[in-house]
PDB file of C-alpha atoms in Angstrom:
ATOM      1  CA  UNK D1038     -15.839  40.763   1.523  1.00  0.00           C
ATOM      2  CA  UNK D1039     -18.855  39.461  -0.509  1.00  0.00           C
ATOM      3  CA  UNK D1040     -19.437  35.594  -0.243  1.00  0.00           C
ATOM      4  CA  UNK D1041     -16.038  34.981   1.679  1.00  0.00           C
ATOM      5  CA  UNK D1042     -14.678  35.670   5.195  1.00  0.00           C
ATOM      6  CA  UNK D1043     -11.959  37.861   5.960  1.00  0.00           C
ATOM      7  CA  UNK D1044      -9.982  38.722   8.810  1.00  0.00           C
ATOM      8  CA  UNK D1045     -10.722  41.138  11.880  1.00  0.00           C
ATOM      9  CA  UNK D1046      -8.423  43.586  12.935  1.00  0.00           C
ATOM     10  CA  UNK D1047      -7.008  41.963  16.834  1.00  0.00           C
ATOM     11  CA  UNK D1048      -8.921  38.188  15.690  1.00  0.00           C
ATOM     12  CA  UNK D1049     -12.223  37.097  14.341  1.00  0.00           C
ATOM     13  CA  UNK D1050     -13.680  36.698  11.054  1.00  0.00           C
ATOM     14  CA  UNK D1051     -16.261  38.701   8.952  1.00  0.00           C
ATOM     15  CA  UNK D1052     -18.498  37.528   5.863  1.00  0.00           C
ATOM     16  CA  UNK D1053     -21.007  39.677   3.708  1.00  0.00           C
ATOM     17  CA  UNK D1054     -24.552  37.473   3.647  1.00  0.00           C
ATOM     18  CA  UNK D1055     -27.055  38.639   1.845  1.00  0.00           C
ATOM     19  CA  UNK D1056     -30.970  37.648   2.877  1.00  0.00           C
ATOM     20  CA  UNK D1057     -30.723  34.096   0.256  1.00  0.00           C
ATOM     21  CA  UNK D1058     -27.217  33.666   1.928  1.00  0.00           C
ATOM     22  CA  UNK D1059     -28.380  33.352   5.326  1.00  0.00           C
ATOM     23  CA  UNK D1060     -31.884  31.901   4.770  1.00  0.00           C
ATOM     24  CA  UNK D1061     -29.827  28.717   3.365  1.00  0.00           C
ATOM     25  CA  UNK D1062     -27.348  28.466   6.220  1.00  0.00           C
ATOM     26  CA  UNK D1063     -29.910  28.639   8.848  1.00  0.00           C
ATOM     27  CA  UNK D1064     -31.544  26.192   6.840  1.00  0.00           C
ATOM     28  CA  UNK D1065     -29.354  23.804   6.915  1.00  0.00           C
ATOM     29  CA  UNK D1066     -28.562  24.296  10.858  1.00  0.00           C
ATOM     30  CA  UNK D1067     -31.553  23.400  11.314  1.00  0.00           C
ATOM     31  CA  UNK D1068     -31.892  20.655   9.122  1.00  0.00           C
ATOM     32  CA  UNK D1069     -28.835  19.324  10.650  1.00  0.00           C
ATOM     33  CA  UNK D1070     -30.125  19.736  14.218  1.00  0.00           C
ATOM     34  CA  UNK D1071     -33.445  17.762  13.748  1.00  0.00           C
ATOM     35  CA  UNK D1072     -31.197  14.908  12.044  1.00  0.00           C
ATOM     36  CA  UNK D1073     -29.143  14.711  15.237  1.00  0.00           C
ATOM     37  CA  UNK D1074     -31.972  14.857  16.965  1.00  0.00           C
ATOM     38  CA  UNK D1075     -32.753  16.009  20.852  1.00  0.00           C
ATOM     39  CA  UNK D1076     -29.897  15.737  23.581  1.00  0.00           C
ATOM     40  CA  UNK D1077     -30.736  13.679  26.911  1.00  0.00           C
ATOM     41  CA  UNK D1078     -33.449  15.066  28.612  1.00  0.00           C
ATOM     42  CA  UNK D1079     -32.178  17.576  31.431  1.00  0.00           C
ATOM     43  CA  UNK D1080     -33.961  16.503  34.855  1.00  0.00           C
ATOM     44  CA  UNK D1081     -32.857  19.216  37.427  1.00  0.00           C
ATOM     45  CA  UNK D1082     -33.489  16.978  40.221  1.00  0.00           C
ATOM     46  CA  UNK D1083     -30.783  14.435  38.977  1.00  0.00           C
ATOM     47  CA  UNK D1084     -28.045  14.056  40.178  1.00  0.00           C
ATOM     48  CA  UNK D1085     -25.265  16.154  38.383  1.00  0.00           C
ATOM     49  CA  UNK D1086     -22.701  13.321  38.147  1.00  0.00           C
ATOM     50  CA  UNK D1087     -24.740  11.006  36.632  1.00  0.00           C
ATOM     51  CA  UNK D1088     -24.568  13.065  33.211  1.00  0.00           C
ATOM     52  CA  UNK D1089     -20.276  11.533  32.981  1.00  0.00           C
ATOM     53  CA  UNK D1090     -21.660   8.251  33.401  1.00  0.00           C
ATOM     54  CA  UNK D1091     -24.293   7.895  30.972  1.00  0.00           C
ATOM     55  CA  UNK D1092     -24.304   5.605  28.209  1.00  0.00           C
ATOM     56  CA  UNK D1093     -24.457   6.346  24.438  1.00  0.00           C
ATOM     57  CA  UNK D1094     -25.691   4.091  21.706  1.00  0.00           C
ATOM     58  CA  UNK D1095     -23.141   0.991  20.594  1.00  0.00           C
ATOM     59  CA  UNK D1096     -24.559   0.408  17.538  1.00  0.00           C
ATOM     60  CA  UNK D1097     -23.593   2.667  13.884  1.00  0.00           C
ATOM     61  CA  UNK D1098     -26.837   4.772  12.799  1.00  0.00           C
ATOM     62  CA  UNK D1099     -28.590   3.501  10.398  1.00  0.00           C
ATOM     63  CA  UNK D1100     -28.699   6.459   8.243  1.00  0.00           C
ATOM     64  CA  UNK D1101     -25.119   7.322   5.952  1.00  0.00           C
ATOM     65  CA  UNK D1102     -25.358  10.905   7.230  1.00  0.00           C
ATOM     66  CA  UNK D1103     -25.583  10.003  10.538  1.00  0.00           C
ATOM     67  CA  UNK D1104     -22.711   7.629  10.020  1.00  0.00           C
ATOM     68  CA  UNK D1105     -20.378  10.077   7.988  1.00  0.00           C
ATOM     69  CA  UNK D1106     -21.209  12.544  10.946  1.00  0.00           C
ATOM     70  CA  UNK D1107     -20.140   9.927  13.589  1.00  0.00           C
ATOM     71  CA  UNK D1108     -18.126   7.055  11.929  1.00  0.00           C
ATOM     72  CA  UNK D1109     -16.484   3.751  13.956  1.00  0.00           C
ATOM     73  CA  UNK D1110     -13.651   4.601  15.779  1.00  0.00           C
ATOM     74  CA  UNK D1111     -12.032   1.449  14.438  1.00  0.00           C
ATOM     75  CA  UNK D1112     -12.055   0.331  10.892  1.00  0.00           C
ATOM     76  CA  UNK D1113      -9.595  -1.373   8.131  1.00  0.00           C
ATOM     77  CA  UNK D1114     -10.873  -2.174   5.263  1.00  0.00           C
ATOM     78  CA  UNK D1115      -8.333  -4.943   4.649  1.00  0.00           C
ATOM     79  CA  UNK D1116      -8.359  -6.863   8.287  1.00  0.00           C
ATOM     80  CA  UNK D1117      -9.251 -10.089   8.562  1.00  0.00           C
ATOM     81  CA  UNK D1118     -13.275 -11.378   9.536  1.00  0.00           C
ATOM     82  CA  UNK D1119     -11.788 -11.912  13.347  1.00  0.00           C
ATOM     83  CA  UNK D1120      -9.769  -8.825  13.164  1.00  0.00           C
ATOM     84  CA  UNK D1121     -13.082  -6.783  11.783  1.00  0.00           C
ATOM     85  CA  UNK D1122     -15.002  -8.569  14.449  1.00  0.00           C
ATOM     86  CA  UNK D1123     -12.779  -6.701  17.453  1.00  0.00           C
ATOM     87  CA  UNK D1124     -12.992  -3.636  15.525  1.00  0.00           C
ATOM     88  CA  UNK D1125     -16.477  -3.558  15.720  1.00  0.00           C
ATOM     89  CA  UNK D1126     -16.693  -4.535  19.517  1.00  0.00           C
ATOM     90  CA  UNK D1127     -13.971  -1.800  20.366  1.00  0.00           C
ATOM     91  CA  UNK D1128     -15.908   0.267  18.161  1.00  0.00           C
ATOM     92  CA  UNK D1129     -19.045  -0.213  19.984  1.00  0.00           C
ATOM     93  CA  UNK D1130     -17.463   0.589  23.170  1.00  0.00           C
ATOM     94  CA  UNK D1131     -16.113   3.358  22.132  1.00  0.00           C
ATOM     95  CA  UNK D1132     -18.733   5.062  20.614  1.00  0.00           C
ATOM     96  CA  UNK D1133     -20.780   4.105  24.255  1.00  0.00           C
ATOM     97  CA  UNK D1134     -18.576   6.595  25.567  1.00  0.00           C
ATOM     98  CA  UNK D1135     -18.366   9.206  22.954  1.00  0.00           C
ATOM     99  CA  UNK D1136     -21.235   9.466  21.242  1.00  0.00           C
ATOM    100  CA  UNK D1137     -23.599  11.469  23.406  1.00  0.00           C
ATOM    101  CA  UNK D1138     -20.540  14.058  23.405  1.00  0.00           C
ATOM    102  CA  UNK D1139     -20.125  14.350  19.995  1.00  0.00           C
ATOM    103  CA  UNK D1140     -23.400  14.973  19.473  1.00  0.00           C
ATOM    104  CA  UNK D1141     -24.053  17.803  22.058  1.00  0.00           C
ATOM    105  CA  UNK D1142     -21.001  19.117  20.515  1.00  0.00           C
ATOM    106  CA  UNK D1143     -22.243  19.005  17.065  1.00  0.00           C
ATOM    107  CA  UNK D1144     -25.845  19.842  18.310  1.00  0.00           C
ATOM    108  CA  UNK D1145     -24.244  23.149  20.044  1.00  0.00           C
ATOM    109  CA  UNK D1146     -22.298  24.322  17.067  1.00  0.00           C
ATOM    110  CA  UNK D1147     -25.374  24.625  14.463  1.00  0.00           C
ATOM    111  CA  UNK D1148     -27.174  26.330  17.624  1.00  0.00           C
ATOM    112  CA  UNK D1149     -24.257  28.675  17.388  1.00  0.00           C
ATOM    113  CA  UNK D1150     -24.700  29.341  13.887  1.00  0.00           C
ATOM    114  CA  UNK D1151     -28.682  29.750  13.781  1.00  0.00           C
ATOM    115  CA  UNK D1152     -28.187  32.323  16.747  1.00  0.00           C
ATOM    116  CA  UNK D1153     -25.953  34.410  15.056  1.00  0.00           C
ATOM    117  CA  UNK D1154     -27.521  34.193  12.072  1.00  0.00           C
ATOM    118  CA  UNK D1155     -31.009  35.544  13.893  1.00  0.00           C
ATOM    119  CA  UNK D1156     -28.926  38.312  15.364  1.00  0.00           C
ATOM    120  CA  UNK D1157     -27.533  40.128  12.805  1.00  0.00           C
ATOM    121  CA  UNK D1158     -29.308  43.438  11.559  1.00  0.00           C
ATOM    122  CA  UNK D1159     -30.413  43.685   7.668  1.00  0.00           C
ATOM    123  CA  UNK D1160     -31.188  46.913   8.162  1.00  0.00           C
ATOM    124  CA  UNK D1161     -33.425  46.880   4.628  1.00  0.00           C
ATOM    125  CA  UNK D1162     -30.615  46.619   2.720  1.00  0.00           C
ATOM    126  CA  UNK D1163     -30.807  42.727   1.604  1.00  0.00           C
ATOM    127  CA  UNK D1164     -28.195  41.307   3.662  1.00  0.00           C
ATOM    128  CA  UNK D1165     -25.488  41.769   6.651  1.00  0.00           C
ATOM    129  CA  UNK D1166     -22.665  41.544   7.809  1.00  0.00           C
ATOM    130  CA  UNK D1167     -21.835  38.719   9.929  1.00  0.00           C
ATOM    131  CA  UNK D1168     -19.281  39.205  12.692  1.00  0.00           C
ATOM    132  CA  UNK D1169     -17.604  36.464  14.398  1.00  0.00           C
ATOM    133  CA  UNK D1170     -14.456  36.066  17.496  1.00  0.00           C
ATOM    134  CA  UNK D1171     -12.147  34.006  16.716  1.00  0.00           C
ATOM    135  CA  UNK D1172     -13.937  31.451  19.299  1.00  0.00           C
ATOM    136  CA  UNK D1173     -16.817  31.891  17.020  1.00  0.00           C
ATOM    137  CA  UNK D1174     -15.548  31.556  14.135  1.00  0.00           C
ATOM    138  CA  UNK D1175     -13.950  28.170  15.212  1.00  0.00           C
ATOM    139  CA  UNK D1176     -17.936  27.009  16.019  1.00  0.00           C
ATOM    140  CA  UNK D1177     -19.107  27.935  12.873  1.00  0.00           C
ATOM    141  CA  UNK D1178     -16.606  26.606  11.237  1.00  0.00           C
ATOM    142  CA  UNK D1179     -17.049  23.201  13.069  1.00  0.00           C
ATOM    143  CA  UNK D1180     -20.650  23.445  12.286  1.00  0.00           C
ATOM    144  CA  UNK D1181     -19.538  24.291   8.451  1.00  0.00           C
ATOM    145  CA  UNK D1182     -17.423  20.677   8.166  1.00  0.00           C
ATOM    146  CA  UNK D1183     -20.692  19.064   9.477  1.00  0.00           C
ATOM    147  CA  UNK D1184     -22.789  20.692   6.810  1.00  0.00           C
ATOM    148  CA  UNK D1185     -20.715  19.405   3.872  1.00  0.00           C
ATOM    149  CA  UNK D1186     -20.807  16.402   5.539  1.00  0.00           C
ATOM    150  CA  UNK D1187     -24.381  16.079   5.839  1.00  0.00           C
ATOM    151  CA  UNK D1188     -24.187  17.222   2.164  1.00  0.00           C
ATOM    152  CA  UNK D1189     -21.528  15.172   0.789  1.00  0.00           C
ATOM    153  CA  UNK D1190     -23.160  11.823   2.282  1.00  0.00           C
ATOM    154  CA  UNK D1191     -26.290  12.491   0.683  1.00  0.00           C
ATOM    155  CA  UNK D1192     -24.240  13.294  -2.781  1.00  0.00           C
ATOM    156  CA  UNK D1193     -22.386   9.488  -2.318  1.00  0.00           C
ATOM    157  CA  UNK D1194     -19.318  11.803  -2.153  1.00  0.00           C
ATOM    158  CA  UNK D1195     -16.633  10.029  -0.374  1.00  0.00           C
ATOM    159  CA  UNK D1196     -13.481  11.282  -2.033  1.00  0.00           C
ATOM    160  CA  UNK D1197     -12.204  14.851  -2.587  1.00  0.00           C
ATOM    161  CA  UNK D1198     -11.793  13.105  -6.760  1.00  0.00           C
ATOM    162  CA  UNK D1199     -15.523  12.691  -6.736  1.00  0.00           C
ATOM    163  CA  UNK D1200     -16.022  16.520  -6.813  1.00  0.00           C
ATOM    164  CA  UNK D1201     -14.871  16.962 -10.066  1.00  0.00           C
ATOM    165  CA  UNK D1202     -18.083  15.593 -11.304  1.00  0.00           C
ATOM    166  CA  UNK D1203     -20.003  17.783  -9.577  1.00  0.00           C
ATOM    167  CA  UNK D1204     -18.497  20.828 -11.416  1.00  0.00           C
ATOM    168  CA  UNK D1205     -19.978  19.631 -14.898  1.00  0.00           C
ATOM    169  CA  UNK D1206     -23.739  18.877 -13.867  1.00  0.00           C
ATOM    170  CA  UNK D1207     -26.277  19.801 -16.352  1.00  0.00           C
ATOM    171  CA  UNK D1208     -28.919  22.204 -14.890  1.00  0.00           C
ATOM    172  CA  UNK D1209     -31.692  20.203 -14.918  1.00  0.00           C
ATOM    173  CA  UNK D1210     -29.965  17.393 -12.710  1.00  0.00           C
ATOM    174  CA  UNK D1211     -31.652  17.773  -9.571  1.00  0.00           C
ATOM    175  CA  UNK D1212     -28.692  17.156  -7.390  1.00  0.00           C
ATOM    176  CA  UNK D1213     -27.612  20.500  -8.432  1.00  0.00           C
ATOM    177  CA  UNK D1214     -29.098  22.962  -5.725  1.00  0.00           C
ATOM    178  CA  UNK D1215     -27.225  20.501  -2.866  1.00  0.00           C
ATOM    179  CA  UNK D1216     -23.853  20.570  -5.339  1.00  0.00           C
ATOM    180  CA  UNK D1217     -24.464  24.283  -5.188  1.00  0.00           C
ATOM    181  CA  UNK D1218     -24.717  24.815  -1.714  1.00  0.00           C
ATOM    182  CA  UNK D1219     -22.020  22.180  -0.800  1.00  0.00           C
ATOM    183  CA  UNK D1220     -19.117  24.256  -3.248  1.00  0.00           C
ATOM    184  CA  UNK D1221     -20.522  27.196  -1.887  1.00  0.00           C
ATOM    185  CA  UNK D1222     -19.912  26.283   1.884  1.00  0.00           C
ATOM    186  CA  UNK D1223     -16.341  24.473   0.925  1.00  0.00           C
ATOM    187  CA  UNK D1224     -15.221  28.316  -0.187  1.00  0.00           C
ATOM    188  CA  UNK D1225     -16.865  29.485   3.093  1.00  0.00           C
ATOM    189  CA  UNK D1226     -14.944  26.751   5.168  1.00  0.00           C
ATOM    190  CA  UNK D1227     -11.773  27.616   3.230  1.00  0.00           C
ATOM    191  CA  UNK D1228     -11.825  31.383   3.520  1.00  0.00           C
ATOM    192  CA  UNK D1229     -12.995  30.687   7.292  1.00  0.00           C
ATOM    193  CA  UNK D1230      -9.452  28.706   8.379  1.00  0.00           C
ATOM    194  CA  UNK D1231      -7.819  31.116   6.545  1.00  0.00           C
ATOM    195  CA  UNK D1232      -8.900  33.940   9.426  1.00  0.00           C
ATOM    196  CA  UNK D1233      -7.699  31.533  11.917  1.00  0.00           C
ATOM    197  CA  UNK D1234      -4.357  30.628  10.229  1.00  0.00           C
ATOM    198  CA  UNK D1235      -1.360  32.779  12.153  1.00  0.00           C
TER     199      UNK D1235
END
């Protein structure tokens, strides 16, 4: 089971991290949690309701992560300057309504993950062995499409052809530890949905 998850006996996935393994995970949780920044502040004396009301941002992010990770709603390349103008006002109001969502769901997932990851018992040996339910193991592996998203912005990769590239890298490049841990977490992804496949 080293490197790759495998399936649970009655549901749920297991994976073999050693100590590197889950430093870089946690890692990038993290990482990816400070660029999604803080959910709405919680005021206990509010009133509960007003939470499915509130308003997100209209405007895209500025940064390309941040836009990868929550894209327009409505887009076509090829549509005319008035058609592209709708799109981005039904765009806009969409992402009013959604965006605050997404993010505390997105926010939540890498939560998920670093919490896990801080629970799991060494015990000297280098490494553990992560155990997840099959509810977990759909988190983390929400959180792991977010990762390689995060990862594949910052690499300008926008098409599964643009990998290919990646593969032949010389050493020294210095896009090479990111390449590294964005193949890595692709196998992880792919052995992950194939737990959850009947």
């Amino acid at each position: 089971m080293p490197g790759i998850f495998e399936p649970l006996p009655g549901g749920g996935a297991a994976v073999a991290l050693d100590d590197v393994e889950i430093s870089i995970i946690r890692s990038l949780a993290v990482q990816l949690l400070e660029l999604i920044g803080p959910g709405p502040a919680e005021d206990a004396s509010a009133d509960p309701l007003a939470e499915l009301f509130a308003e997100g941002p209209s405007e895209p992010p500025s940064d390309p992560v941040l836009l990868r990770l929550f894209p327009d709603a409505y887009t076509d390349p090829e549509a005319t300057p008035r058609q592209k103008d709708e799109q981005r006002a039904h765009s806009a109001e969409f992402r009013r309504f959604t965006e605050n969502d997404l993010r505390a769901g997105k926010r939540a997932n890498a939560l998920a993950v670093i919490r896990s990851l801080d629970e799991l018992d060494s015990e000297g040996v280098g490494g553990a062995v992560l155990q997840l339910s099959t509810d977990d193991s759909r988190t983390w592996l929400g959180a792991l499409n977010d990762l390689r998203l995060a990862i594949g912005s910052r690499l300008d990769i926008t098409a599964e052809d643009d990998t290919d590239v990646l593969y032949h890298l010389p050493d020294d490049d210095p896009r090479k530890p990111m390449v590294m841990a964005y193949l890595w977490l692709g196998g992880l992804q792919e052995t992950l949905v194939g737990t959850l496949m009947p």
